[in-house]
Coordinates of C-alpha atoms in Angstrom, one line a residue:
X1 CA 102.1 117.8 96.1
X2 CA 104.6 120.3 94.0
X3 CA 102.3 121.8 91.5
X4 CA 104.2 119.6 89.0
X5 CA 106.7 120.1 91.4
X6 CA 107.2 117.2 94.1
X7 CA 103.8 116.5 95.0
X8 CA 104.7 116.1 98.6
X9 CA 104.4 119.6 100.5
X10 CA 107.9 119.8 100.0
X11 CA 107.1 121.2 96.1
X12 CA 104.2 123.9 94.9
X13 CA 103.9 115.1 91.1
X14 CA 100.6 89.2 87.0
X15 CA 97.3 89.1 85.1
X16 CA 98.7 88.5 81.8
X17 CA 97.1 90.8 78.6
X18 CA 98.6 91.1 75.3
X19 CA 100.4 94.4 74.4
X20 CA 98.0 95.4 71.8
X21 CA 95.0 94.6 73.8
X22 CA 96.1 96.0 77.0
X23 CA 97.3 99.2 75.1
X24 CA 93.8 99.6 73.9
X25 CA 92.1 99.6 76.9
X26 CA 93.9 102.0 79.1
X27 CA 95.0 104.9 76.8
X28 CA 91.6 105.8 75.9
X29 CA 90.7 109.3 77.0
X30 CA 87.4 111.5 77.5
X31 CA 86.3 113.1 74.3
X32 CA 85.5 116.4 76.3
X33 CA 88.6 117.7 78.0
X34 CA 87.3 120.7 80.1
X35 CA 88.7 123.9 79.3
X36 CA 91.2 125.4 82.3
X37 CA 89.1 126.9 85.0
X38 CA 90.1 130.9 85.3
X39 CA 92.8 130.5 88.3
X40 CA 92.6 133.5 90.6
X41 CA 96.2 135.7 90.7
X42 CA 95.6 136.7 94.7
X43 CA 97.5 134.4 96.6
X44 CA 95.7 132.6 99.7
X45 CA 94.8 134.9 102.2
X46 CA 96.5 133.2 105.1
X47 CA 100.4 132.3 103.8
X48 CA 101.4 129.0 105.5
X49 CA 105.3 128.3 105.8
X50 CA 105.6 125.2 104.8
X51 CA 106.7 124.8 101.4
X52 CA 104.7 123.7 98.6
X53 CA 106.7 121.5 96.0
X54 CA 104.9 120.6 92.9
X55 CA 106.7 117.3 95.0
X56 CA 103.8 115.8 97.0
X57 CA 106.0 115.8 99.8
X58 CA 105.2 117.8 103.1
X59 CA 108.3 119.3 105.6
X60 CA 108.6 122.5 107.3
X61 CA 112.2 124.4 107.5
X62 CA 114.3 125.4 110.2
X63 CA 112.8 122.7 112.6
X64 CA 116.3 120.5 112.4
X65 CA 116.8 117.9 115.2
X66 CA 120.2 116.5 116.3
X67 CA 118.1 113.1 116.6
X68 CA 114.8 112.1 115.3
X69 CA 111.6 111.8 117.4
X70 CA 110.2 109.0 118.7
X71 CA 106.8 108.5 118.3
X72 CA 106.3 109.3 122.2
X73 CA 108.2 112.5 122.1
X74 CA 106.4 113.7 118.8
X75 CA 102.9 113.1 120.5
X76 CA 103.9 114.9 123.8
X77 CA 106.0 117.5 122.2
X78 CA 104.1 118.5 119.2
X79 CA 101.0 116.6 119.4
X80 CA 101.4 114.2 116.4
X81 CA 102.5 111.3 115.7
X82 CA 105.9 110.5 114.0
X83 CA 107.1 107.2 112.9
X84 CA 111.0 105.5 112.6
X85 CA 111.6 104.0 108.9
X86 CA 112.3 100.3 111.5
X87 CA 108.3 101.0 112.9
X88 CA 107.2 101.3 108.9
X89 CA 108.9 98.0 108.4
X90 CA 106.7 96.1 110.9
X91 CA 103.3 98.2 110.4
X92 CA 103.7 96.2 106.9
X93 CA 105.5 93.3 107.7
X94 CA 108.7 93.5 106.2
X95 CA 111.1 91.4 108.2
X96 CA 109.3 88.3 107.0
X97 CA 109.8 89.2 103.7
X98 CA 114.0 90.4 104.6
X99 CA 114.1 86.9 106.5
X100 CA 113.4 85.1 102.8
X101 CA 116.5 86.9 101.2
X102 CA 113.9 89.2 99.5
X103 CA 115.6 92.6 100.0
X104 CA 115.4 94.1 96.6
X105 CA 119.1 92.3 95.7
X106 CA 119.3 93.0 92.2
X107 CA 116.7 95.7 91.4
X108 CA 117.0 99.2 91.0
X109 CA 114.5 101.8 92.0
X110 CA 114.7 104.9 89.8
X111 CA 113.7 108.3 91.5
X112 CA 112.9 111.3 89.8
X113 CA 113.8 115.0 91.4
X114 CA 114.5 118.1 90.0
X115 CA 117.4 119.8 90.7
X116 CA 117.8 116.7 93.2
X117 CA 119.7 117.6 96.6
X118 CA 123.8 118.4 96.6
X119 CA 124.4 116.4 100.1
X120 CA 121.8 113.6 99.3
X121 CA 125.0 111.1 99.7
X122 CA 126.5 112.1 102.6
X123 CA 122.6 112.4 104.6
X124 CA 121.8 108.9 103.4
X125 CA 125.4 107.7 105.2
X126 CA 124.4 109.7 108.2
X127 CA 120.7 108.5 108.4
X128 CA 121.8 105.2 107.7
X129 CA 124.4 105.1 110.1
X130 CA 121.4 106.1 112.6
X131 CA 119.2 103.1 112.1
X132 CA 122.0 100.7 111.4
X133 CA 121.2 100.2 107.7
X134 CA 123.4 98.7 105.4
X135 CA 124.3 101.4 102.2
X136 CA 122.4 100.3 99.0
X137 CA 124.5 98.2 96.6
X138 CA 125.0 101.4 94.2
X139 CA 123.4 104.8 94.9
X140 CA 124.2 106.8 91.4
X141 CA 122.9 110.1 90.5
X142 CA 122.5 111.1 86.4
X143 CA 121.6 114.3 84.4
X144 CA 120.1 112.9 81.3
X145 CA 118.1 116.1 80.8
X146 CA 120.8 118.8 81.1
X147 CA 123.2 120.5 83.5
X148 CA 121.5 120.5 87.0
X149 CA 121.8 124.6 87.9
X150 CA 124.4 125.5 90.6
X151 CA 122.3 124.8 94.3
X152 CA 121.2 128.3 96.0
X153 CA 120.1 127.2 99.3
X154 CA 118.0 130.6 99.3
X155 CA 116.2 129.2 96.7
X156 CA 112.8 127.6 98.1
X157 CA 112.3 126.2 94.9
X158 CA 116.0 124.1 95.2
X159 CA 115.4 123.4 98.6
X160 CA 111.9 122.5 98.5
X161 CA 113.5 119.6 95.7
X162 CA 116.2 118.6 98.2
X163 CA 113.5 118.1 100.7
X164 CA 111.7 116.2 98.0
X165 CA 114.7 113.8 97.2
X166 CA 116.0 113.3 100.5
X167 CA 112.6 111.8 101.6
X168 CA 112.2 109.7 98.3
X169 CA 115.6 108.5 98.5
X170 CA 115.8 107.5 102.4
X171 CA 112.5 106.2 102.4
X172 CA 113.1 103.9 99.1
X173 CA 116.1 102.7 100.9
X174 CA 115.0 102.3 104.2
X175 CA 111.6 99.4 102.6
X176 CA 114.3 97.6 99.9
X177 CA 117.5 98.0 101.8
X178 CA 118.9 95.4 98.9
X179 CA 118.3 97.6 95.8
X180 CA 119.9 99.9 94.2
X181 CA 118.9 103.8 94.2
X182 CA 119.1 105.6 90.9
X183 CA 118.4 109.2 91.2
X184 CA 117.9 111.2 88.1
X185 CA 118.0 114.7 88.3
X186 CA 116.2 117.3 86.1
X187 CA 117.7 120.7 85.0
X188 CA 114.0 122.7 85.9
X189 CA 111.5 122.6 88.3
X190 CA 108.1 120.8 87.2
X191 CA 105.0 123.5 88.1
X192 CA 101.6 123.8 87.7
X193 CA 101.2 122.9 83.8
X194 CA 103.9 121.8 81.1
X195 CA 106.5 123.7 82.8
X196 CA 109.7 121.1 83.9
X197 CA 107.6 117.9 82.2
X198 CA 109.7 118.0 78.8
X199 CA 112.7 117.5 80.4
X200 CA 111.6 114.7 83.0
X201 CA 110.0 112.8 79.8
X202 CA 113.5 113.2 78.1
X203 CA 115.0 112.0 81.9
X204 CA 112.8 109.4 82.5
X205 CA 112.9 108.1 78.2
X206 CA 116.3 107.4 79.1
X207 CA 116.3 105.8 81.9
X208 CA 113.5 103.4 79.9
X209 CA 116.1 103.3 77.1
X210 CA 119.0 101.9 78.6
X211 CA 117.0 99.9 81.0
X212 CA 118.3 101.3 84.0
X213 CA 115.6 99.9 87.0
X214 CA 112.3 98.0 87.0
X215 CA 110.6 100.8 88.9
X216 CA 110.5 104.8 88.3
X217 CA 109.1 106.8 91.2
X218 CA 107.7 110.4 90.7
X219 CA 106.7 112.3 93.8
X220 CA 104.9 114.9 91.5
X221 CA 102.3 115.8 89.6
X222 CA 100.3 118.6 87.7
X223 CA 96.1 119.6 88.5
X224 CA 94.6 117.8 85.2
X225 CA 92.9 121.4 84.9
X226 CA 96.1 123.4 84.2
X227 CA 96.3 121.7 81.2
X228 CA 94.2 123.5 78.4
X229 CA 93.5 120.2 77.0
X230 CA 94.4 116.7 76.3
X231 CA 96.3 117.7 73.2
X232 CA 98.6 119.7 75.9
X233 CA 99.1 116.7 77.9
X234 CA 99.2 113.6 74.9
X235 CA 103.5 114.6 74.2
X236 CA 104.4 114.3 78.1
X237 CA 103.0 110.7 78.2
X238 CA 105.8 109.8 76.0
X239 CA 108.4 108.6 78.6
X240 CA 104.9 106.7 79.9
X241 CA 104.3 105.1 76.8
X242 CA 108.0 104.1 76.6
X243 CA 108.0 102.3 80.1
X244 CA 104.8 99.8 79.2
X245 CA 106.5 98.6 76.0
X246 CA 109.8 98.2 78.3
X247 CA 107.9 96.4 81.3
X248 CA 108.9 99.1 83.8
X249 CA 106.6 100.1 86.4
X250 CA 105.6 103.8 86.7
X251 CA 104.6 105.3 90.2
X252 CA 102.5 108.9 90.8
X253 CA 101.7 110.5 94.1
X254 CA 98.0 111.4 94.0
X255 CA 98.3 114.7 95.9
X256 CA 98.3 115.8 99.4
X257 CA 95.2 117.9 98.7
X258 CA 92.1 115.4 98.9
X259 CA 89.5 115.8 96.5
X260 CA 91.1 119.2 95.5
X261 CA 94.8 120.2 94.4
X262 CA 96.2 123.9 93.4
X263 CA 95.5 125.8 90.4
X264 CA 97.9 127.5 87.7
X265 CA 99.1 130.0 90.3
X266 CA 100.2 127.3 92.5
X267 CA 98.7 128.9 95.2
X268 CA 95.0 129.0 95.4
X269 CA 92.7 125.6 95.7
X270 CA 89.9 124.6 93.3
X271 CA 87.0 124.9 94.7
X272 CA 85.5 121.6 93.2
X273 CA 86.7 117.8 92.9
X274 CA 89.5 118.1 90.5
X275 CA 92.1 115.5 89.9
X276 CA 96.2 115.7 89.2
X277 CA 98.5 113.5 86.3
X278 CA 100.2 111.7 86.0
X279 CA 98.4 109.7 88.6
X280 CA 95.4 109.7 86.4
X281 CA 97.2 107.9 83.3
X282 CA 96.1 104.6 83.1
X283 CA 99.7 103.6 82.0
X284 CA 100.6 104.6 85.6
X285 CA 100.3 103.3 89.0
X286 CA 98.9 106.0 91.3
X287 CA 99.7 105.7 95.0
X288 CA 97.1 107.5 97.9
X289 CA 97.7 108.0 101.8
X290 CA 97.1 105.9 104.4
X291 CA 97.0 107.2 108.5
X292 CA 99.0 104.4 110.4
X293 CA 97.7 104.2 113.4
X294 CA 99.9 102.5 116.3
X295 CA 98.4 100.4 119.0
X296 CA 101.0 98.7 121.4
X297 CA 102.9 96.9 118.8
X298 CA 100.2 96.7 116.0
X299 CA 99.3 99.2 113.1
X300 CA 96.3 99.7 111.1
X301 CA 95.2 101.9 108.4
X302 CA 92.6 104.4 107.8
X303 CA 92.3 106.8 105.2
X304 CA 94.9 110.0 105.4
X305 CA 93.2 113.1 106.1
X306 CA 94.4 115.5 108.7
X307 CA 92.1 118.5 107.1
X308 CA 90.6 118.9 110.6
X309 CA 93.3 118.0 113.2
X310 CA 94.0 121.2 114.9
X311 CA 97.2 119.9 116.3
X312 CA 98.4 118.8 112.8
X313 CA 97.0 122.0 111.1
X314 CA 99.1 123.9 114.0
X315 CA 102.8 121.8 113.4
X316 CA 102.6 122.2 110.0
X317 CA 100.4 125.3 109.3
X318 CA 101.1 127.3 111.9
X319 CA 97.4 127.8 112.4
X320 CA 94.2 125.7 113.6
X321 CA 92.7 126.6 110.7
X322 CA 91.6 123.8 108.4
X323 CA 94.4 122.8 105.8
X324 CA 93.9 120.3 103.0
X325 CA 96.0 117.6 103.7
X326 CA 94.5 114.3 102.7
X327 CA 94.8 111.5 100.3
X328 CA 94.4 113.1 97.1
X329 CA 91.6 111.2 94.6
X330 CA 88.8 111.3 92.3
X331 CA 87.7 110.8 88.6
X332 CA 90.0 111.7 85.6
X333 CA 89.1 114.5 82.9
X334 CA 90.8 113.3 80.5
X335 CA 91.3 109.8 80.5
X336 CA 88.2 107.0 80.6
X337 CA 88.2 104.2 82.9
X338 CA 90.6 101.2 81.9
X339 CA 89.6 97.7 81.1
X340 CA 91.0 96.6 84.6
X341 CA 89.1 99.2 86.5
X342 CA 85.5 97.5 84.8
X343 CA 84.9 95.8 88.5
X344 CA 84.7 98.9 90.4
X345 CA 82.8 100.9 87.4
X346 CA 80.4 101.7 90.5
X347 CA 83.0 103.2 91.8
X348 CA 84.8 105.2 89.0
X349 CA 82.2 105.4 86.6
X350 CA 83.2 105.9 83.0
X351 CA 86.2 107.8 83.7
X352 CA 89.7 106.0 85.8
X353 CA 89.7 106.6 89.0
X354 CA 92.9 107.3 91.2
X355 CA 94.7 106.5 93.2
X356 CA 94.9 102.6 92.4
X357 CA 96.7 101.7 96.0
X358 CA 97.8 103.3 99.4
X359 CA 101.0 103.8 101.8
X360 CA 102.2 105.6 104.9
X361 CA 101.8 109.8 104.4
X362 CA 99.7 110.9 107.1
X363 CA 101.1 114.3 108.8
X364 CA 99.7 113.0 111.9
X365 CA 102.0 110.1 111.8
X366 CA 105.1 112.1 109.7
X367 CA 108.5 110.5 109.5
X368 CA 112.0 111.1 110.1
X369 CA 114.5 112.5 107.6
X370 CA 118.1 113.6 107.6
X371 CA 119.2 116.6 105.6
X372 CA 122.1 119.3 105.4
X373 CA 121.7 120.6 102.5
X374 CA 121.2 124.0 104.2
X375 CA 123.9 125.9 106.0
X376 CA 122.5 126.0 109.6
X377 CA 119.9 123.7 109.2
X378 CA 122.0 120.5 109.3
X379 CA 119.9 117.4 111.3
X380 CA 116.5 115.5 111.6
X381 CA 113.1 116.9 110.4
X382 CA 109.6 115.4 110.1
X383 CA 108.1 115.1 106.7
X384 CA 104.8 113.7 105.2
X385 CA 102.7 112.9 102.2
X386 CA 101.9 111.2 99.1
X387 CA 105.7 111.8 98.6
X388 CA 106.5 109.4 101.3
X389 CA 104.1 106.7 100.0
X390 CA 105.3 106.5 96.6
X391 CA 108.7 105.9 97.5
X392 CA 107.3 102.8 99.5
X393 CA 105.7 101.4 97.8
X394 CA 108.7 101.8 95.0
X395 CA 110.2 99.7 97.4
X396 CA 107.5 97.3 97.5
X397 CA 107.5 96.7 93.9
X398 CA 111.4 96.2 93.9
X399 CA 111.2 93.4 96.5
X400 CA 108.1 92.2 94.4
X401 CA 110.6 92.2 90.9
X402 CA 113.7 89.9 92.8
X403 CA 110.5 87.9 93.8
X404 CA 109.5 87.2 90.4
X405 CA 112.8 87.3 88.5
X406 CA 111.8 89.9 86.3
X407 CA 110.2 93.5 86.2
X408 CA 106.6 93.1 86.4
X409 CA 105.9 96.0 84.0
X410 CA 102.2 97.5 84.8
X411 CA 101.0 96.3 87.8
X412 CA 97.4 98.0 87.9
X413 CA 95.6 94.5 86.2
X414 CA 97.2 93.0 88.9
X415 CA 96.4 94.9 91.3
X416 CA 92.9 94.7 90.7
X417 CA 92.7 91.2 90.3
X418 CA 93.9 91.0 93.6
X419 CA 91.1 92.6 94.4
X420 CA 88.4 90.8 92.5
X421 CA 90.3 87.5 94.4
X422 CA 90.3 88.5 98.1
X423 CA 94.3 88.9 98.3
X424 CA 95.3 88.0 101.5
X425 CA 98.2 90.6 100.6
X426 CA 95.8 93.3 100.4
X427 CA 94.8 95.1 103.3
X428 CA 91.1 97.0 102.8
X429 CA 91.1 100.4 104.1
X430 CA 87.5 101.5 104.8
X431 CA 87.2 104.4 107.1
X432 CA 88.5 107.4 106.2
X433 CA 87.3 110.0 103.2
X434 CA 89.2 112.7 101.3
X435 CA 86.9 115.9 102.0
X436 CA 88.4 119.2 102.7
X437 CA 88.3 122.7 103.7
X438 CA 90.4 126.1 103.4
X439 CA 90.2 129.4 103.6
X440 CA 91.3 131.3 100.1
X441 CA 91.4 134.8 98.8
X442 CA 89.3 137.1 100.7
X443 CA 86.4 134.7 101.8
X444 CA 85.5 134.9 105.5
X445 CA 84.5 131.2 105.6
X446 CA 86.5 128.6 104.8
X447 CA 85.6 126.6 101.3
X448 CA 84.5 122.9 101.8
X449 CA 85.3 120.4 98.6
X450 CA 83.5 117.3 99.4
X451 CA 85.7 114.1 98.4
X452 CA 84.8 110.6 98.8
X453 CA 84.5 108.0 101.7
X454 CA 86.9 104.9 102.0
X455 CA 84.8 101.9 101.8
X456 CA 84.7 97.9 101.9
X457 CA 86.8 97.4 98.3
X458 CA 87.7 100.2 95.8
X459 CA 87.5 103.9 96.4
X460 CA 88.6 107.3 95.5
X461 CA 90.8 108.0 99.0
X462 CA 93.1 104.9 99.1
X463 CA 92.3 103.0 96.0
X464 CA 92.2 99.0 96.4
X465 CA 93.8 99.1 99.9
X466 CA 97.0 99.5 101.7
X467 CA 99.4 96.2 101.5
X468 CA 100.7 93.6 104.1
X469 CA 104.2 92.3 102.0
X470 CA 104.4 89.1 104.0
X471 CA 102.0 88.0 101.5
X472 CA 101.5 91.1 99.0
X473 CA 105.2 90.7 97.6
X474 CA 104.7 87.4 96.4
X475 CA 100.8 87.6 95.6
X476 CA 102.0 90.6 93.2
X477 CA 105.2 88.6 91.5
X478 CA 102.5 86.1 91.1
X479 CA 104.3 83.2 93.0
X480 CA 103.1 81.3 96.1
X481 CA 103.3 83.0 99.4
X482 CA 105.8 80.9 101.7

């Protein structure tokens, strides 16, 4: 993730309840917010090139294709595997779903960058042109927040963003080629802490406002410990707050970090299980990583965690040294766990758990992207991370409001109903875990943060399971599957 900048690498985040009483049961927090852990000032020991967003999105520069991969050519050449936005349609069975009109027609997916990318138009065009994709009904950007600052492609900041959007808007477009992309850019960069929230709650309060879309998708979020305390955090939940009395949906990356995520400095790891927001607010729908894996024309999913894949840690790190890449998850600090999460209290214990539900974001399994927002670098790149799920399952939700008629508001009572039911939309994701290791600072042994294992039902790596939408789409709008 961004430190509260895109939490994809790229940055360094129809079970029916009244209002009142669903209010009440999942904006409860812990009494005992735990005081900022002292973040260390020396930067980590071994500087990888990849950019870190606060996005949760994961891309390396100066790797620009003139075509994507295939998956065959990624596995020989770099020894990963990379994915085409037409194989991510069939790993989750989307054509059924396209061949039933359901498209997204009608819906508008909301996407929430800073700063935002200054050719994100024209690489759509080019990347649709590619797969033969139809352009969305209307692709707008806005600046609710303030004048977006002049691009400086020597920024890594900017360009980390413009990674950031160009993966959330492609990828949003590429599951719900019917909807409508709204991207709303933000005048400063979300970091570690409060930094860049203000003005993505006065974005994203407008966006509520004038009901814009059914669905906002954040690829960001901030480690719950650089917050000094609940009372930091309560005033950013605003915009939040404002989308459950609206019936929008709100989407978080959960990190690409497993059971750990960065500290103030945005550069050094906790050393313990920690936890980001706004993936941790019960008002929000956090969204985990899932490993597709391909087998002749068939995909299934474990848990994403490429921590100890030499070959990933190599493409993307530049060394074979474990990297924490994995399905971020765990227990929040602040908030305690929501009336819907009461069936897997064995699970989350008296705090929510995250993330709720699980797409695509494995590095070992990255996917295409078109940029050229930076002179000399114009063409295809791989990309990865909680920043690519969240966008897809944006999508998911979009074809899931057409299905019902309306926006579907919170979906995370549904979700676990679903759950308590056996959904047939639902796909369990049971091996896997979140555990990872790093080398920080001056330690001569790397630092191990023991995460949680995927298991049969709910868990802390990819939440109630991965979807197939033949069946999820409609179980979620709360209508009967064709």
């Amino acid at each position: 993730m961004v430190t509260a900048m895109p939490k994809a690498r790229t940055a360094a985040a129809a079970v029916c309840v009244t209002a009142l009483a669903a209010a009440a049961a999942v904006t409860t927090f812990a009494p005992a917010a735990p005081a900022v852990s002292a973040a260390s000032a020396s930067a980590s020991a071994a500087a990888l090139p990849r950019i870190v967003l606060t996005p949760d999105s994961i891309r390396l520069p100066g790797k620009a294709r003139q075509a994507p991969l295939t998956t065959a050519q990624c596995e020989k050449d770099e020894g990963i595997a990379c994915y085409s936005p037409g194989q991510l349609r069939t790993a989750y069975h989307l054509p059924a779903v396209y061949a039933n009109g359901i498209t997204g027609k009608g819906e508008t997916i909301v996407i929430v960058d800073s700063f935002g990318s200054p050719t994100i138009k024209s690489d759509l065009a080019t990347f649709d042109r590619h797969y033969g994709f139809a352009a969305p009904p209307k692709f707008k950007i806005i600046t609710p927040a303030g004048k977006i600052p002049a691009f400086n492609a020597g920024n890594s900041d900017m360009t980390s963003w413009a990674g950031e959007t160009t993966l959330d808007v492609e990828y949003a477009h590429s599951l719900a080629p019917g909807a409508s992309i709204l991207l709303v850019e933000t005048p400063v960069s979300e970091t570690e802490g409060v930094t860049g929230f203000p003005q993505i709650v006065k974005a994203e309060e407008y966006v509520v406002n004038h009901n814009l879309g059914g669905v906002i998708s954040q690829s960001f979020s901030a480690t719950e410990e650089t917050f000094t305390s609940y009372a930091q955090l309560k005033p950013l939940r605003a915009a939040i707050l404002d989308a459950y009395s609206h019936d929008v949906t709100v989407l978080a990356a959960s990190g690409d970090d497993g059971a750990t995520d960065y500290k103030l400095n945005a550069s050094d790891f906790y050393t313990r299980r920690v936890t980001s927001w706004p993936d941790s607010d019960p008002l929000v729908t956090g969204v985990g990583g899932t490993q597709l894996k391909q087998s002749g024309g068939a995909y299934t999913s474990v848990a994403w965690n490429d921590t100890f894949n030499q070959a990933s840690d190599l493409y993307w790190g530049g060394s074979t040294n474990p990297d924490p890449l994995a399905s971020g998850g765990g227990r929040s600090e602040f908030f305690a766990r929501p009336a819907y999460q009461n069936a897997v209290k064995s699970v989350t214990g008296a705090t929510r758990g995250v993330p709720d539900i699980a797409m695509s974001a494995a590095c070992n399994g990255a996917v295409n992207v078109y940029s050229s927002f930076t002179p000399g670098e114009s063409g295809w790149s791989l990309t990865c991370g909680t920043s690519e799920a969240t966008p897809e399952f944006a999508a998911i939700v979009a074809l899931a409001d057409q299905a019902a008629g309306h926006w579907l508001g919170l979906l995370n009572p549904t979700l676990y109903t679903l759950l308590a039911e056996r959904a047939a939309g639902l796909v369990d994701v049971t091996s896997g875990n979140n555990s990872v290791s790093f080398y920080q600072g001056t330690a001569t042994k790397p630092y191990k943060v023991t995460g949680y294992q995927s298991r049969k039902g709910y868990d802390l790596v990819t939440g109630v399971g991965t979807v197939n939408a033949s069946k999820f789409v409609y179980e979620l709008a709360g209508i009967p599957v064709p």
